[in-house]
CSV table of C-alpha atoms in Angstrom, one decimal:
chain,number,residue,atom,x,y,z
A,67,UNK,CA,0.0,0.0,0.0
A,68,UNK,CA,1.3,3.5,-0.9
A,69,UNK,CA,1.5,6.2,1.6
A,70,UNK,CA,2.3,9.7,0.2
A,71,UNK,CA,1.6,12.6,2.4
A,72,UNK,CA,2.3,16.3,2.1
A,73,UNK,CA,3.4,18.6,4.9
A,74,UNK,CA,4.7,22.2,5.4
A,75,UNK,CA,8.4,22.1,6.0
A,76,UNK,CA,7.8,24.6,8.9
A,77,UNK,CA,5.8,21.9,10.9
A,78,UNK,CA,8.0,19.9,13.2
A,79,UNK,CA,9.5,16.8,11.8
A,80,UNK,CA,8.0,13.6,13.1
A,81,UNK,CA,9.2,10.0,13.0
A,82,UNK,CA,5.8,9.1,11.4
A,83,UNK,CA,6.7,11.3,8.4
A,84,UNK,CA,8.8,8.6,6.8
A,85,UNK,CA,11.1,9.6,4.0
A,86,UNK,CA,11.1,13.4,3.9
A,87,UNK,CA,11.6,15.2,0.5
A,88,UNK,CA,11.6,19.0,0.1
A,89,UNK,CA,10.0,19.7,-3.3
A,90,UNK,CA,10.7,23.5,-3.5
A,91,UNK,CA,13.2,24.9,-5.9
A,92,UNK,CA,14.2,27.6,-3.4
A,93,UNK,CA,15.2,26.9,0.2
A,94,UNK,CA,12.4,28.0,2.6
A,95,UNK,CA,13.1,31.1,4.6
A,96,UNK,CA,13.9,30.9,8.3
A,97,UNK,CA,14.5,27.1,8.6
A,98,UNK,CA,17.8,25.4,9.1
A,99,UNK,CA,18.8,22.2,7.4
A,100,UNK,CA,18.9,20.5,10.8
A,101,UNK,CA,15.4,21.6,11.6
A,102,UNK,CA,14.1,20.5,8.2
A,103,UNK,CA,15.4,16.9,8.8
A,104,UNK,CA,15.4,16.1,5.1
A,105,UNK,CA,16.3,12.9,3.5
A,106,UNK,CA,16.4,14.6,0.1
A,107,UNK,CA,16.0,18.1,-1.4
A,108,UNK,CA,14.7,17.5,-4.9
A,109,UNK,CA,15.0,21.1,-6.3
A,110,UNK,CA,14.1,19.8,-9.8
A,111,UNK,CA,10.6,18.9,-8.6
A,112,UNK,CA,9.9,22.6,-7.8
A,113,UNK,CA,8.1,25.0,-10.0
A,114,UNK,CA,10.0,27.1,-12.5
A,115,UNK,CA,10.5,30.7,-11.6
A,116,UNK,CA,8.1,31.9,-14.4
A,117,UNK,CA,5.3,29.6,-13.3
A,118,UNK,CA,5.8,30.5,-9.6
A,119,UNK,CA,5.6,34.2,-10.5
A,120,UNK,CA,2.5,33.6,-12.7
A,121,UNK,CA,0.7,31.6,-10.0
A,122,UNK,CA,1.8,33.9,-7.2
A,123,UNK,CA,-0.1,31.6,-4.7
A,124,UNK,CA,-3.5,32.9,-5.8
A,125,UNK,CA,-6.1,30.2,-5.2
A,126,UNK,CA,-8.2,31.4,-8.2
A,127,UNK,CA,-5.2,30.6,-10.5
A,128,UNK,CA,-4.6,27.1,-9.0
A,129,UNK,CA,-6.3,25.1,-11.7
A,130,UNK,CA,-4.3,26.8,-14.5
A,131,UNK,CA,-1.2,26.5,-12.3
A,132,UNK,CA,-1.7,22.8,-11.7
A,133,UNK,CA,-2.2,22.1,-15.5
A,134,UNK,CA,1.0,24.1,-16.4
A,135,UNK,CA,3.0,22.4,-13.6
A,136,UNK,CA,1.9,19.0,-14.8
A,137,UNK,CA,3.2,19.9,-18.2
A,138,UNK,CA,6.5,21.1,-16.7
A,139,UNK,CA,7.0,17.8,-14.9
A,140,UNK,CA,5.9,15.5,-17.6
A,141,UNK,CA,8.6,12.9,-18.3
A,142,UNK,CA,11.2,14.5,-16.0
A,143,UNK,CA,13.7,12.6,-13.9
A,144,UNK,CA,12.4,14.4,-10.8
A,145,UNK,CA,8.9,12.9,-11.2
A,146,UNK,CA,10.4,9.5,-12.0
A,147,UNK,CA,12.5,9.7,-8.8
A,148,UNK,CA,9.5,10.6,-6.7
A,149,UNK,CA,7.4,7.7,-8.1
A,150,UNK,CA,10.4,5.4,-7.5
A,151,UNK,CA,10.7,6.6,-3.9
A,152,UNK,CA,6.9,6.1,-3.3
A,153,UNK,CA,7.4,2.5,-4.5
A,154,UNK,CA,10.4,1.9,-2.3
A,155,UNK,CA,9.6,3.8,0.9
A,156,UNK,CA,6.8,2.7,3.4
A,157,UNK,CA,6.0,6.4,3.8
A,158,UNK,CA,6.9,9.3,1.6
A,159,UNK,CA,6.4,12.9,2.9
A,160,UNK,CA,6.5,15.8,0.4
A,161,UNK,CA,7.6,19.0,2.1
A,162,UNK,CA,6.8,22.4,0.8
A,163,UNK,CA,7.1,26.0,2.1
A,164,UNK,CA,3.9,27.7,0.9
A,165,UNK,CA,1.4,29.0,3.5
A,166,UNK,CA,-1.6,27.7,1.6
A,167,UNK,CA,-2.0,24.0,2.4
A,168,UNK,CA,-4.6,23.4,-0.3
A,169,UNK,CA,-3.1,25.3,-3.3
A,170,UNK,CA,0.5,24.4,-3.7
A,171,UNK,CA,2.8,22.3,-5.9
A,172,UNK,CA,3.0,19.4,-3.4
A,173,UNK,CA,-0.7,18.8,-3.8
A,174,UNK,CA,-0.2,18.4,-7.6
A,175,UNK,CA,2.9,16.3,-7.1
A,176,UNK,CA,1.1,13.9,-4.8
A,177,UNK,CA,-1.6,13.4,-7.5
A,178,UNK,CA,1.1,12.8,-10.2
A,179,UNK,CA,2.9,10.3,-8.0
A,180,UNK,CA,-0.3,8.4,-7.3
A,181,UNK,CA,-1.2,8.4,-11.0
A,182,UNK,CA,2.4,7.2,-11.8
A,183,UNK,CA,1.7,4.3,-9.4
A,184,UNK,CA,-1.5,3.4,-11.2
A,185,UNK,CA,-3.8,5.4,-9.0
A,186,UNK,CA,-3.0,3.7,-5.7
A,187,UNK,CA,-4.5,5.8,-3.0
A,188,UNK,CA,-3.6,6.3,0.6
């Protein structure tokens, strides 16, 4: 069974998180590498600068952002790596820095990973 969760990197690390991957291209402000307790920083999974500027974390633009982000990630090594990790790890935790817990790239990445695994849900 696949267990892919998402979590703000600013929330305290927990042993229940499993394998922790930061999926932001830019390091989150105000957090140390020790506090982040990362297993991997996969910068390549983050959104491009242009897409990040266009979206600007505005919920009304999320649908268009998600579609564009999916196109950016299509066939990339970063997405392949995340799907592989989801297969290998009992738990995979995608970490992101955005304040909005509903409208961010980790939400889209989780969907893409699950689709890459054949729609396995958990």
